[in-house]
PDB file of C-alpha atoms in Angstrom:
ATOM      1  CA  MET A1008      91.731 107.731 128.188  1.00  0.00           C
ATOM      2  CA  ALA A1009      91.934 105.843 124.979  1.00  0.00           C
ATOM      3  CA  LYS A1010      95.407 105.592 123.181  1.00  0.00           C
ATOM      4  CA  LEU A1011      96.538 105.434 119.704  1.00  0.00           C
ATOM      5  CA  TYR A1012      98.290 102.109 119.284  1.00  0.00           C
ATOM      6  CA  PHE A1013     100.916 102.246 115.973  1.00  0.00           C
ATOM      7  CA  TYR A1014     102.001  98.339 115.259  1.00  0.00           C
ATOM      8  CA  TYR A1015     104.994  98.924 112.441  1.00  0.00           C
ATOM      9  CA  ALA A1016     107.156  96.105 111.138  1.00  0.00           C
ATOM     10  CA  SER A1017     108.777  95.170 108.038  1.00  0.00           C
ATOM     11  CA  MET A1018     106.489  92.632 105.671  1.00  0.00           C
ATOM     12  CA  ASN A1019     105.711  89.408 106.537  1.00  0.00           C
ATOM     13  CA  ALA A1020     106.000  90.230 110.474  1.00  0.00           C
ATOM     14  CA  GLY A1021     102.501  88.964 111.459  1.00  0.00           C
ATOM     15  CA  LYS A1022     100.912  92.516 111.652  1.00  0.00           C
ATOM     16  CA  SER A1023      97.660  91.597 110.514  1.00  0.00           C
ATOM     17  CA  THR A1024      97.953  88.065 112.382  1.00  0.00           C
ATOM     18  CA  THR A1025      98.085  90.352 115.406  1.00  0.00           C
ATOM     19  CA  LEU A1026      95.251  92.783 114.247  1.00  0.00           C
ATOM     20  CA  LEU A1027      92.950  89.517 114.303  1.00  0.00           C
ATOM     21  CA  GLN A1028      93.649  88.300 117.865  1.00  0.00           C
ATOM     22  CA  ALA A1029      93.254  91.642 118.615  1.00  0.00           C
ATOM     23  CA  ASP A1030      89.758  91.722 117.166  1.00  0.00           C
ATOM     24  CA  PHE A1031      88.653  88.661 118.294  1.00  0.00           C
ATOM     25  CA  ASN A1032      89.852  89.198 121.910  1.00  0.00           C
ATOM     26  CA  TYR A1033      87.507  92.321 121.798  1.00  0.00           C
ATOM     27  CA  ARG A1034      84.753  89.976 120.428  1.00  0.00           C
ATOM     28  CA  GLU A1035      85.288  87.258 122.955  1.00  0.00           C
ATOM     29  CA  ARG A1036      84.323  89.310 125.436  1.00  0.00           C
ATOM     30  CA  GLY A1037      81.177  90.834 124.084  1.00  0.00           C
ATOM     31  CA  MET A1038      82.779  93.976 122.935  1.00  0.00           C
ATOM     32  CA  HIS A1039      81.904  95.635 119.645  1.00  0.00           C
ATOM     33  CA  THR A1040      84.737  96.751 116.947  1.00  0.00           C
ATOM     34  CA  MET A1041      85.114  98.420 113.808  1.00  0.00           C
ATOM     35  CA  LEU A1042      87.294  97.162 111.515  1.00  0.00           C
ATOM     36  CA  TYR A1043      89.428  99.378 108.122  1.00  0.00           C
ATOM     37  CA  THR A1044      91.758  98.190 106.070  1.00  0.00           C
ATOM     38  CA  ALA A1045      93.303  99.987 102.231  1.00  0.00           C
ATOM     39  CA  ALA A1046      91.180  99.613  99.325  1.00  0.00           C
ATOM     40  CA  ILE A1047      94.006  99.758  97.060  1.00  0.00           C
ATOM     41  CA  ASP A1048      95.134  96.240  98.537  1.00  0.00           C
ATOM     42  CA  ASP A1049      93.341  93.444  96.473  1.00  0.00           C
ATOM     43  CA  ARG A1050      95.793  90.570  97.072  1.00  0.00           C
ATOM     44  CA  ILE A1051      93.012  88.347  98.486  1.00  0.00           C
ATOM     45  CA  ALA A1052      89.856  90.688  97.657  1.00  0.00           C
ATOM     46  CA  GLN A1053      89.161  94.002  98.603  1.00  0.00           C
ATOM     47  CA  GLY A1054      87.762  94.687 102.109  1.00  0.00           C
ATOM     48  CA  VAL A1055      89.409  91.426 103.275  1.00  0.00           C
ATOM     49  CA  ILE A1056      91.756  91.343 106.052  1.00  0.00           C
ATOM     50  CA  ALA A1057      93.808  88.530 105.596  1.00  0.00           C
ATOM     51  CA  SER A1058      96.688  86.637 107.713  1.00  0.00           C
ATOM     52  CA  ARG A1059      99.442  84.224 105.811  1.00  0.00           C
ATOM     53  CA  ILE A1060      98.271  81.804 108.564  1.00  0.00           C
ATOM     54  CA  GLY A1061      95.296  81.691 106.365  1.00  0.00           C
ATOM     55  CA  LEU A1062      92.778  84.050 109.478  1.00  0.00           C
ATOM     56  CA  GLN A1063      90.672  86.567 107.593  1.00  0.00           C
ATOM     57  CA  ILE A1064      87.793  88.484 108.160  1.00  0.00           C
ATOM     58  CA  GLY A1065      85.955  91.523 106.193  1.00  0.00           C
ATOM     59  CA  GLY A1066      86.504  95.142 106.884  1.00  0.00           C
ATOM     60  CA  ASN A1067      85.335  98.828 106.003  1.00  0.00           C
ATOM     61  CA  LEU A1068      87.863  99.971 103.211  1.00  0.00           C
ATOM     62  CA  PHE A1069      89.422 103.421 103.309  1.00  0.00           C
ATOM     63  CA  ASP A1070      91.363 105.805 100.503  1.00  0.00           C
ATOM     64  CA  ARG A1071      92.391 108.984 100.885  1.00  0.00           C
ATOM     65  CA  GLU A1072      88.826 110.878 100.643  1.00  0.00           C
ATOM     66  CA  THR A1073      87.380 108.569 103.531  1.00  0.00           C
ATOM     67  CA  ASP A1074      86.262 110.357 106.802  1.00  0.00           C
ATOM     68  CA  ILE A1075      87.057 108.126 108.707  1.00  0.00           C
ATOM     69  CA  ARG A1076      86.722 110.181 111.959  1.00  0.00           C
ATOM     70  CA  ALA A1077      82.358 110.969 110.661  1.00  0.00           C
ATOM     71  CA  GLU A1078      82.074 106.929 109.967  1.00  0.00           C
ATOM     72  CA  VAL A1079      82.649 106.074 112.983  1.00  0.00           C
ATOM     73  CA  GLU A1080      80.236 108.965 114.726  1.00  0.00           C
ATOM     74  CA  GLU A1081      77.823 107.271 112.488  1.00  0.00           C
ATOM     75  CA  GLU A1082      78.495 103.615 113.317  1.00  0.00           C
ATOM     76  CA  LEU A1083      78.075 104.821 116.961  1.00  0.00           C
ATOM     77  CA  LYS A1084      74.573 105.827 116.224  1.00  0.00           C
ATOM     78  CA  LYS A1085      73.739 102.379 115.973  1.00  0.00           C
ATOM     79  CA  ARG A1086      76.202 100.282 118.573  1.00  0.00           C
ATOM     80  CA  LYS A1087      78.767 101.144 121.195  1.00  0.00           C
ATOM     81  CA  LEU A1088      82.451 100.941 119.650  1.00  0.00           C
ATOM     82  CA  HIS A1089      85.328  99.772 122.034  1.00  0.00           C
ATOM     83  CA  CYS A1090      87.968  99.426 119.783  1.00  0.00           C
ATOM     84  CA  LEU A1091      89.020 100.973 115.935  1.00  0.00           C
ATOM     85  CA  LEU A1092      91.473  98.257 114.244  1.00  0.00           C
ATOM     86  CA  LEU A1093      93.376  99.715 110.940  1.00  0.00           C
ATOM     87  CA  ASP A1094      95.100  97.904 108.565  1.00  0.00           C
ATOM     88  CA  GLU A1095      97.579  98.675 106.308  1.00  0.00           C
ATOM     89  CA  ALA A1096      97.699 101.850 108.018  1.00  0.00           C
ATOM     90  CA  GLN A1097     100.957 103.355 105.847  1.00  0.00           C
ATOM     91  CA  PHE A1098      98.192 104.276 103.516  1.00  0.00           C
ATOM     92  CA  LEU A1099      96.301 106.630 105.914  1.00  0.00           C
ATOM     93  CA  THR A1100      96.970 110.511 104.628  1.00  0.00           C
ATOM     94  CA  ARG A1101      98.015 112.924 107.382  1.00  0.00           C
ATOM     95  CA  ALA A1102      94.302 114.541 107.905  1.00  0.00           C
ATOM     96  CA  GLN A1103      93.346 110.724 108.679  1.00  0.00           C
ATOM     97  CA  VAL A1104      95.939 110.431 111.262  1.00  0.00           C
ATOM     98  CA  VAL A1105      94.590 113.584 112.959  1.00  0.00           C
ATOM     99  CA  GLN A1106      91.075 111.995 112.793  1.00  0.00           C
ATOM    100  CA  LEU A1107      92.522 108.596 114.653  1.00  0.00           C
ATOM    101  CA  ALA A1108      93.765 111.076 117.062  1.00  0.00           C
ATOM    102  CA  SER A1109      90.591 112.847 117.992  1.00  0.00           C
ATOM    103  CA  ILE A1110      88.430 109.193 117.643  1.00  0.00           C
ATOM    104  CA  CYS A1111      90.700 108.605 120.785  1.00  0.00           C
ATOM    105  CA  ASP A1112      91.110 112.180 122.596  1.00  0.00           C
ATOM    106  CA  GLU A1113      87.087 112.775 121.686  1.00  0.00           C
ATOM    107  CA  LEU A1114      85.416 109.835 121.436  1.00  0.00           C
ATOM    108  CA  ASP A1115      87.582 107.741 124.347  1.00  0.00           C
ATOM    109  CA  ILE A1116      87.671 104.748 121.805  1.00  0.00           C
ATOM    110  CA  PRO A1117      91.274 102.986 121.810  1.00  0.00           C
ATOM    111  CA  VAL A1118      92.561 103.033 118.160  1.00  0.00           C
ATOM    112  CA  LEU A1119      95.554 100.145 116.715  1.00  0.00           C
ATOM    113  CA  ALA A1120      96.800 100.599 113.448  1.00  0.00           C
ATOM    114  CA  TYR A1121      98.736  98.322 112.091  1.00  0.00           C
ATOM    115  CA  GLY A1122     101.080  98.768 109.126  1.00  0.00           C
ATOM    116  CA  LEU A1123     104.742  99.439 107.083  1.00  0.00           C
ATOM    117  CA  ARG A1124     107.169 102.332 108.216  1.00  0.00           C
ATOM    118  CA  THR A1125     108.840 102.350 104.952  1.00  0.00           C
ATOM    119  CA  ASP A1126     108.572 101.806 101.470  1.00  0.00           C
ATOM    120  CA  PHE A1127     111.362  99.618  99.438  1.00  0.00           C
ATOM    121  CA  GLN A1128     113.109 102.496  99.086  1.00  0.00           C
ATOM    122  CA  ALA A1129     113.298 103.062 103.015  1.00  0.00           C
ATOM    123  CA  ASN A1130     111.583 106.395 103.153  1.00  0.00           C
ATOM    124  CA  LEU A1131     107.968 106.978 105.217  1.00  0.00           C
ATOM    125  CA  PHE A1132     105.392 106.278 103.885  1.00  0.00           C
ATOM    126  CA  GLU A1133     102.190 109.211 104.837  1.00  0.00           C
ATOM    127  CA  GLY A1134     100.694 107.754 107.137  1.00  0.00           C
ATOM    128  CA  SER A1135     103.320 105.473 108.977  1.00  0.00           C
ATOM    129  CA  ALA A1136     105.231 109.417 109.094  1.00  0.00           C
ATOM    130  CA  HIS A1137     102.199 110.827 111.018  1.00  0.00           C
ATOM    131  CA  LEU A1138     101.276 107.690 113.111  1.00  0.00           C
ATOM    132  CA  LEU A1139     105.334 107.673 114.327  1.00  0.00           C
ATOM    133  CA  ALA A1140     104.343 111.257 115.342  1.00  0.00           C
ATOM    134  CA  LEU A1141     101.206 111.271 117.070  1.00  0.00           C
ATOM    135  CA  ALA A1142     100.915 107.930 118.364  1.00  0.00           C
ATOM    136  CA  ASP A1143     100.590 107.239 122.243  1.00  0.00           C
ATOM    137  CA  THR A1144     102.247 104.245 121.780  1.00  0.00           C
ATOM    138  CA  LEU A1145     104.490 102.575 119.184  1.00  0.00           C
ATOM    139  CA  VAL A1146     104.877  98.636 119.199  1.00  0.00           C
ATOM    140  CA  GLU A1147     107.873  97.172 116.677  1.00  0.00           C
ATOM    141  CA  LEU A1148     106.767  93.884 115.585  1.00  0.00           C
ATOM    142  CA  LYS A1149     109.682  91.246 114.482  1.00  0.00           C
ATOM    143  CA  ALA A1150     110.139  89.925 110.999  1.00  0.00           C
ATOM    144  CA  VAL A1151     113.121  88.241 110.679  1.00  0.00           C
ATOM    145  CA  CYS A1152     115.690  88.240 107.827  1.00  0.00           C
ATOM    146  CA  GLU A1153     117.804  85.568 105.780  1.00  0.00           C
ATOM    147  CA  CYS A1154     120.501  85.964 108.152  1.00  0.00           C
ATOM    148  CA  GLY A1155     118.637  85.697 111.258  1.00  0.00           C
ATOM    149  CA  ARG A1156     119.000  89.098 112.231  1.00  0.00           C
ATOM    150  CA  LYS A1157     115.585  91.449 112.803  1.00  0.00           C
ATOM    151  CA  ALA A1158     114.384  92.518 109.437  1.00  0.00           C
ATOM    152  CA  THR A1159     113.341  96.619 109.240  1.00  0.00           C
ATOM    153  CA  MET A1160     113.509  96.554 105.559  1.00  0.00           C
ATOM    154  CA  ASN A1161     111.512  96.039 102.780  1.00  0.00           C
ATOM    155  CA  LEU A1162     113.227  95.168  99.345  1.00  0.00           C
ATOM    156  CA  ARG A1163     111.113  95.065  96.001  1.00  0.00           C
ATOM    157  CA  VAL A1164     112.230  92.094  94.338  1.00  0.00           C
ATOM    158  CA  ASP A1165     111.394  91.452  89.723  1.00  0.00           C
ATOM    159  CA  ALA A1166     110.102  88.267  88.639  1.00  0.00           C
ATOM    160  CA  GLY A1167     113.601  86.911  88.219  1.00  0.00           C
ATOM    161  CA  GLY A1168     113.974  87.497  92.021  1.00  0.00           C
ATOM    162  CA  ARG A1169     116.211  90.827  91.249  1.00  0.00           C
ATOM    163  CA  ALA A1170     116.387  93.818  93.542  1.00  0.00           C
ATOM    164  CA  VAL A1171     114.230  96.719  92.466  1.00  0.00           C
ATOM    165  CA  SER A1172     115.180 100.100  93.328  1.00  0.00           C
ATOM    166  CA  GLN A1173     113.274 102.375  91.251  1.00  0.00           C
ATOM    167  CA  GLY A1174     109.381 102.626  90.410  1.00  0.00           C
ATOM    168  CA  LYS A1175     106.843 103.874  92.086  1.00  0.00           C
ATOM    169  CA  SER A1176     106.509 104.050  95.719  1.00  0.00           C
ATOM    170  CA  ILE A1177     103.110 101.895  96.090  1.00  0.00           C
ATOM    171  CA  GLU A1178     102.746  98.550  94.248  1.00  0.00           C
ATOM    172  CA  ILE A1179     101.099  96.083  95.676  1.00  0.00           C
ATOM    173  CA  GLY A1180     102.690  92.542  96.116  1.00  0.00           C
ATOM    174  CA  GLY A1181     103.086  89.983  98.399  1.00  0.00           C
ATOM    175  CA  ASN A1182     106.137  87.537  98.835  1.00  0.00           C
ATOM    176  CA  ASP A1183     106.154  87.775  95.174  1.00  0.00           C
ATOM    177  CA  ARG A1184     107.481  91.397  95.176  1.00  0.00           C
ATOM    178  CA  TYR A1185     108.727  91.750  98.326  1.00  0.00           C
ATOM    179  CA  ILE A1186     111.510  90.350 100.712  1.00  0.00           C
ATOM    180  CA  SER A1187     111.613  91.488 104.635  1.00  0.00           C
ATOM    181  CA  LEU A1188     115.153  92.180 105.231  1.00  0.00           C
ATOM    182  CA  CYS A1189     117.830  93.591 108.244  1.00  0.00           C
ATOM    183  CA  ARG A1190     119.555  97.072 106.749  1.00  0.00           C
ATOM    184  CA  ARG A1191     123.088  95.647 105.990  1.00  0.00           C
ATOM    185  CA  HIS A1192     121.799  92.881 103.169  1.00  0.00           C
ATOM    186  CA  PHE A1193     119.127  95.629 102.369  1.00  0.00           C
ATOM    187  CA  MET A1194     121.337  97.989 101.664  1.00  0.00           C
ATOM    188  CA  GLU A1195     124.128  95.321 100.158  1.00  0.00           C
ATOM    189  CA  ARG A1196     121.244  93.787  97.769  1.00  0.00           C
ATOM    190  CA  ILE A1197     120.499  97.939  96.315  1.00  0.00           C
ATOM    191  CA  ALA A1198     124.251  98.232  95.895  1.00  0.00           C
ATOM    192  CA  GLU A1199     124.386  95.477  93.709  1.00  0.00           C
ATOM    193  CA  VAL A1200     121.285  96.388  91.349  1.00  0.00           C
ATOM    194  CA  GLU A1201     123.075  99.948  91.300  1.00  0.00           C
ATOM    195  CA  GLY A1202     126.118  99.243  90.643  1.00  0.00           C
ATOM    196  CA  GLU A1203     124.926  96.733  87.795  1.00  0.00           C
ATOM    197  CA  GLN A1204     122.363  99.839  86.623  1.00  0.00           C
ATOM    198  CA  LEU A1205     125.782 101.966  86.424  1.00  0.00           C
ATOM    199  CA  ARG A1206     127.572  99.232  84.154  1.00  0.00           C
ATOM    200  CA  LEU A1207     125.210  99.417  81.788  1.00  0.00           C
ATOM    201  CA  ALA A1208     124.741 102.689  81.256  1.00  0.00           C
ATOM    202  CA  ILE A1209     128.802 103.217  81.330  1.00  0.00           C
ATOM    203  CA  ALA A1210     128.366 100.436  78.622  1.00  0.00           C
ATOM    204  CA  ARG A1211     125.752 102.284  76.907  1.00  0.00           C
ATOM    205  CA  GLU A1212     127.429 105.171  76.593  1.00  0.00           C
ATOM    206  CA  ALA A1213     130.761 103.922  75.422  1.00  0.00           C
ATOM    207  CA  GLN A1214     128.280 102.596  72.444  1.00  0.00           C
ATOM    208  CA  LEU A1215     127.441 105.925  71.299  1.00  0.00           C
ATOM    209  CA  ILE A1216     130.934 107.275  71.740  1.00  0.00           C
ATOM    210  CA  GLU A1217     131.908 104.478  69.462  1.00  0.00           C
ATOM    211  CA  ALA A1218     129.221 105.231  66.942  1.00  0.00           C
ATOM    212  CA  GLU A1219     129.581 108.447  66.889  1.00  0.00           C
ATOM    213  CA  LYS A1220     133.315 107.798  65.347  1.00  0.00           C
ATOM    214  CA  PRO A1221     133.980 109.168  62.183  1.00  0.00           C
ATOM    215  CA  VAL A1222     134.656 106.364  59.802  1.00  0.00           C
ATOM    216  CA  PRO A1223     138.072 106.826  58.006  1.00  0.00           C
ATOM    217  CA  ILE A1224     138.232 107.441  54.664  1.00  0.00           C
ATOM    218  CA  SER A1225     140.268 105.235  52.291  1.00  0.00           C
ATOM    219  CA  THR A1226     142.410 106.686  49.965  1.00  0.00           C
TER     220      THR A1226
END
């Protein structure tokens, strides 16, 4: 029976490279694949799956409204499919993850999904949460923190390289916006920025209190 695989990691762990290698392995043996990537990801170009080492290939787009199961069934009318591969799988919806499971179980096509586990606030993405719940096989790909430990967290940074702890969950970016860190150094960087935010808030409040003090009337 076909299986649903979820390859997950932090940024810069080689998820897209691993996908491209898997796709090449299938095609080298004369087998047919169908590729997807998130429409929201336009870092290189929309519909392009690209690795940091320069490899890239075109793929179908998915957004929150895409019926992946229906599109796969349409493709099956034209040719046999031996594998379905999806990049940026964290952006899938719960319903789409269920579709992937049904593609394995009912159409007998293996599905390989690649994506981030958590966002910059250490919260699970919707797609990742349901892939962790439904996948037959979970594979963690290793990224390396600046300290040499395994990097499991994604730190968002601003233009000056300072940690960002607030904002939208989804913001597309590469090495200029995200750094892969181990949990310890992620927590330290977040604590630094939140401590600075608290210090600034206290300073602003003190200024307001000072401004509201009555001005002494000279006699």
